[in-house]
mmCIF file of C-alpha atoms in Angstrom:
data_model
loop_
_atom_site.group_PDB
_atom_site.id
_atom_site.type_symbol
_atom_site.label_atom_id
_atom_site.label_comp_id
_atom_site.label_asym_id
_atom_site.label_seq_id
_atom_site.Cartn_x
_atom_site.Cartn_y
_atom_site.Cartn_z
ATOM 1 C CA MET A 1 14.101 97.573 84.340
ATOM 2 C CA SER A 2 13.849 94.822 86.905
ATOM 3 C CA VAL A 3 11.337 92.112 86.151
ATOM 4 C CA THR A 4 12.570 89.653 88.762
ATOM 5 C CA VAL A 5 11.016 90.466 92.151
ATOM 6 C CA GLN A 6 12.925 89.397 95.269
ATOM 7 C CA PRO A 7 10.790 87.889 98.054
ATOM 8 C CA ARG A 8 9.734 89.871 101.032
ATOM 9 C CA SER A 9 9.686 88.422 104.533
ATOM 10 C CA HIS A 10 6.376 89.989 105.522
ATOM 11 C CA THR A 11 4.138 89.627 102.561
ATOM 12 C CA GLY A 12 1.872 87.115 104.357
ATOM 13 C CA PRO A 13 -0.271 85.155 101.988
ATOM 14 C CA PHE A 14 0.912 87.250 99.030
ATOM 15 C CA GLU A 15 3.254 85.626 96.477
ATOM 16 C CA SER A 16 6.615 87.350 96.043
ATOM 17 C CA ARG A 17 6.491 87.353 92.258
ATOM 18 C CA LEU A 18 4.351 89.628 90.049
ATOM 19 C CA PRO A 19 4.008 87.670 86.741
ATOM 20 C CA SER A 20 1.025 89.633 85.400
ATOM 21 C CA LEU A 21 2.941 92.931 85.688
ATOM 22 C CA THR A 22 5.876 91.315 83.911
ATOM 23 C CA GLY A 23 3.698 89.823 81.189
ATOM 24 C CA ALA A 24 2.067 93.168 80.572
ATOM 25 C CA LEU A 25 5.488 94.695 79.834
ATOM 26 C CA ILE A 26 5.620 93.183 76.334
ATOM 27 C CA ILE A 27 2.296 94.905 75.433
ATOM 28 C CA VAL A 28 3.765 98.209 76.727
ATOM 29 C CA VAL A 29 6.992 97.998 74.696
ATOM 30 C CA ALA A 30 5.129 96.625 71.604
ATOM 31 C CA THR A 31 2.891 99.737 71.704
ATOM 32 C CA MET A 32 6.039 101.915 71.769
ATOM 33 C CA PHE A 33 7.429 99.930 68.923
ATOM 34 C CA LEU A 34 4.371 100.630 66.732
ATOM 35 C CA ALA A 35 4.446 104.318 67.672
ATOM 36 C CA ARG A 36 8.036 104.518 66.426
ATOM 37 C CA VAL A 37 7.026 102.814 63.181
ATOM 38 C CA SER A 38 4.550 105.657 62.622
ATOM 39 C CA PHE A 39 7.417 108.149 62.526
ATOM 40 C CA THR A 40 8.899 106.422 59.499
ATOM 41 C CA GLN A 41 7.760 106.025 55.896
ATOM 42 C CA ILE A 42 7.497 102.207 55.984
ATOM 43 C CA PHE A 43 3.839 102.652 54.935
ATOM 44 C CA ALA A 44 2.810 104.662 51.990
ATOM 45 C CA SER A 45 -0.572 105.517 53.493
ATOM 46 C CA PRO A 46 -0.655 108.764 55.401
ATOM 47 C CA ALA A 47 -2.948 107.133 57.929
ATOM 48 C CA PHE A 48 0.038 105.147 59.244
ATOM 49 C CA GLN A 49 2.387 108.177 59.487
ATOM 50 C CA MET A 50 2.551 111.068 61.826
ATOM 51 C CA ILE A 51 0.923 113.537 59.415
ATOM 52 C CA PRO A 52 -1.543 116.111 60.871
ATOM 53 C CA ASP A 53 -5.167 115.479 60.141
ATOM 54 C CA LYS A 54 -4.302 112.303 58.255
ATOM 55 C CA GLY A 55 -2.396 109.999 60.556
ATOM 56 C CA ALA A 56 -5.451 108.441 62.291
ATOM 57 C CA VAL A 57 -3.819 105.116 63.058
ATOM 58 C CA ALA A 58 -0.480 106.719 63.956
ATOM 59 C CA MET A 59 -2.219 108.943 66.503
ATOM 60 C CA VAL A 60 -3.612 105.958 68.306
ATOM 61 C CA PHE A 61 -0.101 104.634 68.858
ATOM 62 C CA TRP A 62 1.261 108.066 69.737
ATOM 63 C CA GLN A 63 -1.127 108.326 72.655
ATOM 64 C CA GLY A 64 -0.409 104.675 73.492
ATOM 65 C CA ALA A 65 3.303 105.373 73.652
ATOM 66 C CA SER A 66 2.767 108.069 76.241
ATOM 67 C CA ALA A 67 0.652 105.813 78.353
ATOM 68 C CA ALA A 68 3.211 102.992 77.983
ATOM 69 C CA THR A 69 5.989 105.212 79.255
ATOM 70 C CA SER A 70 3.906 105.968 82.310
ATOM 71 C CA TYR A 71 3.520 102.207 82.858
ATOM 72 C CA LEU A 72 7.254 101.727 82.841
ATOM 73 C CA PHE A 73 7.864 104.404 85.476
ATOM 74 C CA LEU A 74 4.984 103.350 87.666
ATOM 75 C CA PHE A 75 6.055 99.684 87.282
ATOM 76 C CA SER A 76 9.583 100.578 88.255
ATOM 77 C CA GLY A 77 8.614 102.254 91.423
ATOM 78 C CA PHE A 78 6.053 99.500 92.368
ATOM 79 C CA VAL A 79 8.416 96.572 91.721
ATOM 80 C CA LEU A 80 11.422 98.157 93.488
ATOM 81 C CA ALA A 81 9.229 98.898 96.556
ATOM 82 C CA TRP A 82 7.787 95.388 96.452
ATOM 83 C CA SER A 83 11.225 93.761 96.310
ATOM 84 C CA VAL A 84 12.776 95.509 99.229
ATOM 85 C CA ARG A 85 13.905 93.032 101.871
ATOM 86 C CA PRO A 86 15.148 93.425 105.427
ATOM 87 C CA GLY A 87 18.884 93.599 105.438
ATOM 88 C CA ASP A 88 19.214 95.145 101.957
ATOM 89 C CA THR A 89 21.920 97.780 101.746
ATOM 90 C CA VAL A 90 21.971 100.907 99.668
ATOM 91 C CA ARG A 91 25.300 99.915 98.139
ATOM 92 C CA ARG A 92 23.999 96.479 97.099
ATOM 93 C CA PHE A 93 20.818 97.960 95.607
ATOM 94 C CA TRP A 94 22.739 100.577 93.605
ATOM 95 C CA ARG A 95 25.143 97.959 92.241
ATOM 96 C CA HIS A 96 22.247 95.648 91.309
ATOM 97 C CA ARG A 97 20.235 98.419 89.721
ATOM 98 C CA PHE A 98 23.302 99.815 87.778
ATOM 99 C CA LEU A 99 23.957 96.379 86.279
ATOM 100 C CA GLU A 100 20.298 96.154 85.274
ATOM 101 C CA LEU A 101 20.206 99.526 83.547
ATOM 102 C CA TYR A 102 23.676 100.376 82.192
ATOM 103 C CA PRO A 103 24.914 97.342 80.165
ATOM 104 C CA PRO A 104 21.825 97.165 77.919
ATOM 105 C CA HIS A 105 21.989 100.964 77.374
ATOM 106 C CA LEU A 106 25.710 100.810 76.540
ATOM 107 C CA ILE A 107 25.339 97.996 74.017
ATOM 108 C CA THR A 108 22.426 99.655 72.166
ATOM 109 C CA LEU A 109 24.189 103.043 72.246
ATOM 110 C CA ALA A 110 27.296 101.433 70.582
ATOM 111 C CA ALA A 111 24.952 99.792 67.935
ATOM 112 C CA ALA A 112 23.332 103.196 67.238
ATOM 113 C CA ILE A 113 26.708 104.900 66.860
ATOM 114 C CA VAL A 114 27.884 102.297 64.374
ATOM 115 C CA LEU A 115 24.566 102.535 62.454
ATOM 116 C CA PHE A 116 24.654 106.262 62.173
ATOM 117 C CA THR A 117 28.318 106.282 61.255
ATOM 118 C CA PHE A 118 27.773 104.058 58.177
ATOM 119 C CA VAL A 119 24.203 105.110 57.412
ATOM 120 C CA PRO A 120 23.833 108.923 57.629
ATOM 121 C CA LEU A 121 20.359 109.004 59.008
ATOM 122 C CA PHE A 122 21.400 111.534 61.676
ATOM 123 C CA PRO A 123 24.601 113.486 62.319
ATOM 124 C CA VAL A 124 27.114 111.798 64.706
ATOM 125 C CA ASP A 125 28.130 114.226 67.447
ATOM 126 C CA TYR A 126 30.565 112.542 69.775
ATOM 127 C CA GLY A 127 30.156 115.280 72.398
ATOM 128 C CA VAL A 128 26.487 114.510 72.584
ATOM 129 C CA ALA A 129 27.498 110.816 72.668
ATOM 130 C CA VAL A 130 29.232 111.450 75.977
ATOM 131 C CA LEU A 131 26.082 112.969 77.414
ATOM 132 C CA ASN A 132 24.150 109.958 76.189
ATOM 133 C CA GLY A 133 26.683 107.454 77.447
ATOM 134 C CA THR A 134 26.724 109.033 80.898
ATOM 135 C CA LEU A 135 22.922 109.130 80.929
ATOM 136 C CA LEU A 136 22.643 112.869 81.360
ATOM 137 C CA HIS A 137 20.931 113.632 78.037
ATOM 138 C CA ALA A 138 17.337 113.747 79.359
ATOM 139 C CA TRP A 139 18.241 116.725 81.446
ATOM 140 C CA PHE A 140 18.694 118.897 78.352
ATOM 141 C CA PRO A 141 15.663 120.373 76.503
ATOM 142 C CA GLN A 142 17.449 120.396 73.197
ATOM 143 C CA LEU A 143 15.974 117.800 70.811
ATOM 144 C CA GLU A 144 19.326 116.916 69.330
ATOM 145 C CA ILE A 145 20.483 115.896 72.856
ATOM 146 C CA TRP A 146 17.622 114.004 74.488
ATOM 147 C CA THR A 147 16.879 112.156 71.242
ATOM 148 C CA SER A 148 20.541 111.465 70.389
ATOM 149 C CA PHE A 149 21.579 108.138 68.949
ATOM 150 C CA ASN A 150 19.150 105.625 70.545
ATOM 151 C CA SER A 151 16.580 108.147 71.674
ATOM 152 C CA SER A 152 14.758 105.462 73.710
ATOM 153 C CA SER A 153 17.528 105.790 76.308
ATOM 154 C CA TRP A 154 16.108 109.037 77.749
ATOM 155 C CA VAL A 155 13.995 106.664 79.870
ATOM 156 C CA VAL A 156 17.237 105.125 81.204
ATOM 157 C CA SER A 157 18.466 108.634 82.051
ATOM 158 C CA CYS A 158 15.296 109.060 84.187
ATOM 159 C CA GLU A 159 15.647 105.639 85.730
ATOM 160 C CA VAL A 160 19.168 106.477 86.969
ATOM 161 C CA LEU A 161 17.813 109.394 88.923
ATOM 162 C CA PHE A 162 15.025 107.194 90.284
ATOM 163 C CA ALA A 163 17.586 104.579 91.465
ATOM 164 C CA LEU A 164 19.756 107.114 93.166
ATOM 165 C CA CYS A 165 16.769 108.531 95.049
ATOM 166 C CA PHE A 166 14.976 105.284 95.769
ATOM 167 C CA PRO A 167 16.620 104.456 99.177
ATOM 168 C CA VAL A 168 15.643 107.857 100.563
ATOM 169 C CA LEU A 169 12.218 107.787 98.991
ATOM 170 C CA MET A 170 11.505 104.261 100.297
ATOM 171 C CA ALA A 171 12.628 105.110 103.777
ATOM 172 C CA LEU A 172 10.312 108.166 103.827
ATOM 173 C CA ILE A 173 7.304 106.362 102.330
ATOM 174 C CA ALA A 174 7.739 103.413 104.624
ATOM 175 C CA ARG A 175 7.096 105.749 107.549
ATOM 176 C CA ILE A 176 3.677 106.745 106.324
ATOM 177 C CA ARG A 177 0.922 105.098 108.388
ATOM 178 C CA PRO A 178 -1.166 102.730 106.321
ATOM 179 C CA GLU A 179 -4.409 104.660 106.784
ATOM 180 C CA ARG A 180 -2.748 107.812 105.305
ATOM 181 C CA LEU A 181 -1.276 106.141 102.196
ATOM 182 C CA TRP A 182 -4.222 107.053 99.945
ATOM 183 C CA ALA A 183 -4.104 110.707 101.031
ATOM 184 C CA TRP A 184 -0.359 110.895 100.111
ATOM 185 C CA THR A 185 -1.145 109.141 96.858
ATOM 186 C CA GLY A 186 -3.813 111.738 96.102
ATOM 187 C CA GLY A 187 -1.262 114.479 96.829
ATOM 188 C CA VAL A 188 1.239 113.120 94.266
ATOM 189 C CA VAL A 189 -1.517 112.812 91.714
ATOM 190 C CA ALA A 190 -2.489 116.449 92.322
ATOM 191 C CA VAL A 191 1.072 117.566 91.678
ATOM 192 C CA ILE A 192 1.182 115.495 88.386
ATOM 193 C CA PHE A 193 -1.922 117.446 87.232
ATOM 194 C CA ILE A 194 -0.537 120.797 88.355
ATOM 195 C CA LEU A 195 2.799 120.467 86.481
ATOM 196 C CA PRO A 196 1.467 120.880 82.950
ATOM 197 C CA LEU A 197 -0.060 124.142 83.992
ATOM 198 C CA ALA A 198 3.210 125.195 85.586
ATOM 199 C CA ALA A 199 5.022 124.286 82.395
ATOM 200 C CA THR A 200 3.166 127.061 80.566
ATOM 201 C CA LEU A 201 5.430 129.553 82.357
ATOM 202 C CA LEU A 202 8.503 128.238 80.522
ATOM 203 C CA PRO A 203 9.823 130.185 77.546
ATOM 204 C CA ASP A 204 8.945 128.571 74.144
ATOM 205 C CA ASN A 205 12.442 128.786 72.722
ATOM 206 C CA LEU A 206 14.280 126.197 74.868
ATOM 207 C CA ALA A 207 14.089 123.404 72.332
ATOM 208 C CA ALA A 208 13.534 122.560 68.707
ATOM 209 C CA PRO A 209 10.324 121.023 67.505
ATOM 210 C CA TYR A 210 9.992 117.429 68.532
ATOM 211 C CA PRO A 211 8.414 114.571 66.469
ATOM 212 C CA GLY A 212 4.643 114.691 66.654
ATOM 213 C CA HIS A 213 4.455 118.355 67.820
ATOM 214 C CA GLU A 214 1.997 118.950 64.923
ATOM 215 C CA PHE A 215 -0.438 116.653 66.767
ATOM 216 C CA THR A 216 -0.108 117.942 70.256
ATOM 217 C CA LYS A 217 0.204 121.659 69.468
ATOM 218 C CA VAL A 218 2.352 121.997 72.653
ATOM 219 C CA PRO A 219 5.376 124.358 72.736
ATOM 220 C CA ASP A 220 8.579 122.333 72.682
ATOM 221 C CA SER A 221 9.890 123.467 76.089
ATOM 222 C CA GLN A 222 6.612 122.418 77.763
ATOM 223 C CA PHE A 223 6.660 119.051 76.098
ATOM 224 C CA TRP A 224 10.270 118.385 77.274
ATOM 225 C CA PHE A 225 9.536 119.526 80.848
ATOM 226 C CA VAL A 226 6.407 117.473 81.358
ATOM 227 C CA THR A 227 7.375 114.299 79.370
ATOM 228 C CA LYS A 228 11.245 114.040 79.574
ATOM 229 C CA PHE A 229 12.583 116.026 82.500
ATOM 230 C CA PRO A 230 13.714 113.338 85.033
ATOM 231 C CA PRO A 231 12.567 115.113 88.270
ATOM 232 C CA VAL A 232 9.102 115.588 86.825
ATOM 233 C CA ARG A 233 8.795 111.919 85.626
ATOM 234 C CA MET A 234 9.946 110.763 89.065
ATOM 235 C CA LEU A 235 6.453 111.629 90.355
ATOM 236 C CA GLU A 236 5.172 108.480 88.576
ATOM 237 C CA PHE A 237 7.931 106.569 90.112
ATOM 238 C CA ILE A 238 6.891 107.742 93.549
ATOM 239 C CA LEU A 239 3.254 107.001 92.806
ATOM 240 C CA GLY A 240 4.344 103.439 92.057
ATOM 241 C CA ILE A 241 6.110 103.144 95.420
ATOM 242 C CA LEU A 242 3.011 104.458 97.169
ATOM 243 C CA LEU A 243 0.725 102.034 95.394
ATOM 244 C CA ALA A 244 3.028 99.155 96.315
ATOM 245 C CA ARG A 245 2.710 100.089 99.936
ATOM 246 C CA VAL A 246 -1.115 100.377 99.484
ATOM 247 C CA VAL A 247 -1.243 96.804 98.222
ATOM 248 C CA GLN A 248 1.182 95.469 100.785
ATOM 249 C CA THR A 249 -0.693 96.973 103.674
ATOM 250 C CA ARG A 250 -3.942 95.590 102.319
ATOM 251 C CA ARG A 251 -5.628 98.964 101.771
ATOM 252 C CA ARG A 252 -8.821 98.633 99.860
ATOM 253 C CA LEU A 253 -8.542 99.302 96.106
ATOM 254 C CA PRO A 254 -11.372 101.236 94.422
ATOM 255 C CA LEU A 255 -11.374 99.024 91.336
ATOM 256 C CA GLY A 256 -10.410 95.470 90.386
ATOM 257 C CA VAL A 257 -8.560 94.492 87.275
ATOM 258 C CA GLY A 258 -11.596 94.803 85.041
ATOM 259 C CA GLY A 259 -12.763 98.127 86.395
ATOM 260 C CA ALA A 260 -9.247 99.655 86.353
ATOM 261 C CA THR A 261 -8.766 98.431 82.703
ATOM 262 C CA LEU A 262 -12.115 99.955 81.660
ATOM 263 C CA LEU A 263 -11.120 103.275 83.279
ATOM 264 C CA LEU A 264 -7.806 103.183 81.433
ATOM 265 C CA ILE A 265 -9.563 102.617 78.122
ATOM 266 C CA VAL A 266 -11.947 105.546 78.797
ATOM 267 C CA SER A 267 -9.092 107.808 79.815
ATOM 268 C CA TYR A 268 -7.153 106.805 76.717
ATOM 269 C CA ALA A 269 -10.121 107.701 74.525
ATOM 270 C CA VAL A 270 -10.765 111.116 76.094
ATOM 271 C CA ALA A 271 -7.085 112.054 76.579
ATOM 272 C CA PRO A 272 -6.906 113.992 73.209
ATOM 273 C CA LEU A 273 -9.710 116.281 74.451
ATOM 274 C CA PHE A 274 -7.506 117.693 77.169
ATOM 275 C CA PRO A 275 -5.355 120.804 76.529
ATOM 276 C CA LEU A 276 -1.634 121.108 76.501
ATOM 277 C CA THR A 277 0.430 118.246 77.904
ATOM 278 C CA TYR A 278 -2.248 116.575 80.026
ATOM 279 C CA PRO A 279 -2.816 113.678 77.649
ATOM 280 C CA MET A 280 0.860 112.723 77.735
ATOM 281 C CA VAL A 281 1.056 111.950 81.429
ATOM 282 C CA ALA A 282 -1.620 113.171 83.798
ATOM 283 C CA VAL A 283 -4.807 111.737 82.226
ATOM 284 C CA THR A 284 -3.680 108.160 82.122
ATOM 285 C CA ALA A 285 -1.358 108.044 85.146
ATOM 286 C CA VAL A 286 -4.076 107.203 87.759
ATOM 287 C CA PRO A 287 -5.760 104.431 85.644
ATOM 288 C CA ILE A 288 -2.425 102.874 84.875
ATOM 289 C CA GLY A 289 -1.491 102.945 88.515
ATOM 290 C CA LEU A 290 -4.822 101.325 89.493
ATOM 291 C CA VAL A 291 -4.310 98.597 86.845
ATOM 292 C CA ILE A 292 -0.795 97.800 88.255
ATOM 293 C CA ALA A 293 -2.151 97.712 91.823
ATOM 294 C CA ALA A 294 -5.051 95.481 90.810
ATOM 295 C CA LEU A 295 -2.854 93.125 88.838
ATOM 296 C CA ALA A 296 -0.441 92.831 91.741
ATOM 297 C CA THR A 297 -3.327 92.052 94.056
ATOM 298 C CA ALA A 298 -4.589 89.346 91.745
ATOM 299 C CA ASP A 299 -1.057 87.911 91.441
ATOM 300 C CA GLY A 300 -0.770 87.937 95.224
ATOM 301 C CA ALA A 301 -4.025 85.970 95.546
ATOM 302 C CA GLY A 302 -2.616 83.432 93.128
ATOM 303 C CA ARG A 303 -5.180 84.072 90.329
ATOM 304 C CA ARG A 304 -4.283 82.777 86.896
ATOM 305 C CA GLY A 305 -4.746 84.667 83.640
ATOM 306 C CA TRP A 306 -3.334 85.163 80.173
ATOM 307 C CA LEU A 307 -0.976 87.959 81.349
ATOM 308 C CA ASN A 308 0.807 85.603 83.765
ATOM 309 C CA SER A 309 1.022 82.741 81.307
ATOM 310 C CA ARG A 310 4.436 81.276 80.624
ATOM 311 C CA VAL A 311 4.725 82.842 77.177
ATOM 312 C CA MET A 312 3.753 86.298 78.353
ATOM 313 C CA VAL A 313 6.081 86.196 81.304
ATOM 314 C CA TRP A 314 8.913 85.080 79.047
ATOM 315 C CA LEU A 315 8.250 87.959 76.637
ATOM 316 C CA GLY A 316 8.010 90.363 79.488
ATOM 317 C CA GLY A 317 11.349 89.126 80.751
ATOM 318 C CA VAL A 318 13.194 90.395 77.602
ATOM 319 C CA SER A 319 11.051 93.592 77.313
ATOM 320 C CA TRP A 320 13.724 95.940 78.643
ATOM 321 C CA GLU A 321 16.163 94.759 76.031
ATOM 322 C CA PHE A 322 13.378 94.874 73.431
ATOM 323 C CA TYR A 323 12.593 98.445 74.419
ATOM 324 C CA LEU A 324 16.204 99.660 73.919
ATOM 325 C CA TRP A 325 16.779 97.700 70.670
ATOM 326 C CA SER A 326 13.494 98.645 68.960
ATOM 327 C CA LEU A 327 14.418 102.062 67.533
ATOM 328 C CA VAL A 328 17.877 100.897 66.464
ATOM 329 C CA VAL A 329 16.311 98.024 64.501
ATOM 330 C CA ILE A 330 13.532 100.241 63.039
ATOM 331 C CA ASN A 331 16.154 102.790 61.892
ATOM 332 C CA ALA A 332 18.324 100.084 60.382
ATOM 333 C CA GLY A 333 15.315 98.532 58.643
ATOM 334 C CA VAL A 334 14.244 101.874 57.167
ATOM 335 C CA ALA A 335 17.762 102.509 55.907
ATOM 336 C CA LEU A 336 17.926 99.134 54.153
ATOM 337 C CA LEU A 337 14.365 98.859 52.827
ATOM 338 C CA ASP A 338 13.485 102.542 52.120
ATOM 339 C CA GLY A 339 9.729 102.143 52.689
ATOM 340 C CA GLY A 340 6.629 103.334 50.939
ATOM 341 C CA PHE A 341 4.933 99.902 51.195
ATOM 342 C CA GLY A 342 1.278 99.200 50.856
ATOM 343 C CA VAL A 343 -0.664 98.039 53.980
ATOM 344 C CA PRO A 344 -0.037 94.162 53.571
ATOM 345 C CA ALA A 345 3.665 94.568 52.649
ATOM 346 C CA GLY A 346 4.142 97.171 55.310
ATOM 347 C CA LEU A 347 2.630 94.926 57.993
ATOM 348 C CA ALA A 348 4.978 92.213 56.885
ATOM 349 C CA VAL A 349 7.974 94.493 57.193
ATOM 350 C CA VAL A 350 6.835 95.616 60.620
ATOM 351 C CA ALA A 351 6.442 91.970 61.725
ATOM 352 C CA LEU A 352 9.918 91.252 60.399
ATOM 353 C CA LEU A 353 11.444 94.150 62.302
ATOM 354 C CA PHE A 354 9.540 93.150 65.416
ATOM 355 C CA GLY A 355 10.912 89.607 65.094
ATOM 356 C CA VAL A 356 14.490 90.792 64.654
ATOM 357 C CA THR A 357 14.159 93.092 67.704
ATOM 358 C CA LEU A 358 12.772 90.142 69.784
ATOM 359 C CA LEU A 359 15.651 87.960 68.624
ATOM 360 C CA LEU A 360 18.334 90.462 69.541
ATOM 361 C CA SER A 361 16.617 91.083 72.862
ATOM 362 C CA TRP A 362 16.573 87.376 73.746
ATOM 363 C CA LEU A 363 20.193 86.845 72.642
ATOM 364 C CA GLN A 364 21.374 89.830 74.710
ATOM 365 C CA SER A 365 19.377 88.602 77.674
ATOM 366 C CA ILE A 366 20.792 85.048 77.783
ATOM 367 C CA LEU A 367 24.285 85.745 76.491
ATOM 368 C CA ILE A 368 25.142 89.029 78.218
ATOM 369 C CA GLN A 369 22.622 90.348 80.762
ATOM 370 C CA ARG A 370 21.968 87.191 82.729
ATOM 371 C CA PRO A 371 25.596 86.276 83.108
ATOM 372 C CA ILE A 372 26.390 89.798 84.270
ATOM 373 C CA MET A 373 23.570 89.644 86.866
ATOM 374 C CA ARG A 374 24.683 86.164 88.069
ATOM 375 C CA GLY A 375 28.299 87.116 88.213
ATOM 376 C CA PHE A 376 28.076 90.601 89.680
ATOM 377 C CA GLY A 377 24.565 91.345 90.716
ATOM 378 C CA THR A 378 23.978 88.478 93.132
ATOM 379 C CA PRO A 379 23.394 89.592 96.721
ATOM 380 C CA GLY A 380 26.345 89.055 98.905
ATOM 381 C CA ARG A 381 29.022 89.499 96.222
#
């Protein structure tokens, strides 16, 4: 997940960096972290666990994790489109993107294999490990495949497809006349809303029950198709590219940061009222996209805020590593500490696991990822 935006030669008065979008990333991955905690028994209280009709707190984070994933995909499309420069080559882009995505995935996959080998939380299937290691696992509806080892990595599986398609997508979207960008954006949004309905045509026996299915009441095959299947999730990536072009071409945005954030809060609150898989992607995709576009516009105008503070940008800079380490650390913590804590002790354990995840993310970033990018991902090498 790139968080360093290369300058464009034709951005005019707009700054080349997008610090607010980077700063928001740590909020996104922290929400996912808390959602994963709710699938454990760290807390004794059912309110903090994914238990139907009891897990009130857990359900808040479950919905938040869905919205957070949309942010990651929209952010990815937006930032990659924003960072395109004249003279960039497809080969250079693919090399740079591969180095951003694959080393963090490979390291956390190895850590997960070691953990599950010595702590039998889940069976170790080395055939499935090959699918995971080659980032093909999100293409399979079977729960034991797309959630294998470090199940966070299904997002990386999607991002690989996005990266492969990006040069073609960018070339096509760059040809859209500025006055037609909003119409194309509306068309992509319409498809996002149609797909959950199309998913109802799938047979229900493609996959095993997924974590949280008691809450959503959605057949397993439909859940996988709408929320995990890479070609379907690429629509949010495309939406991000379109919105980047909207901002770059100075199209008028319907809402500023405050209005877009309010719309996101409202959509978040009403999402559980929608049927089937709509709450997981469609309901919040547009508000999230507008928040991203509004924040980018504010960054471009040089406005200062807490999201683009030095601390938030630093935290956002290690958010990709944090995202991939989070589930590994949580599983290791559960294996060592068992769980069943009261609220104060449980919050302390969660804070400890959060801190360990952040430390591992920072160490990987400075000791491994940054040297890799400097040595092999620098343009011209």
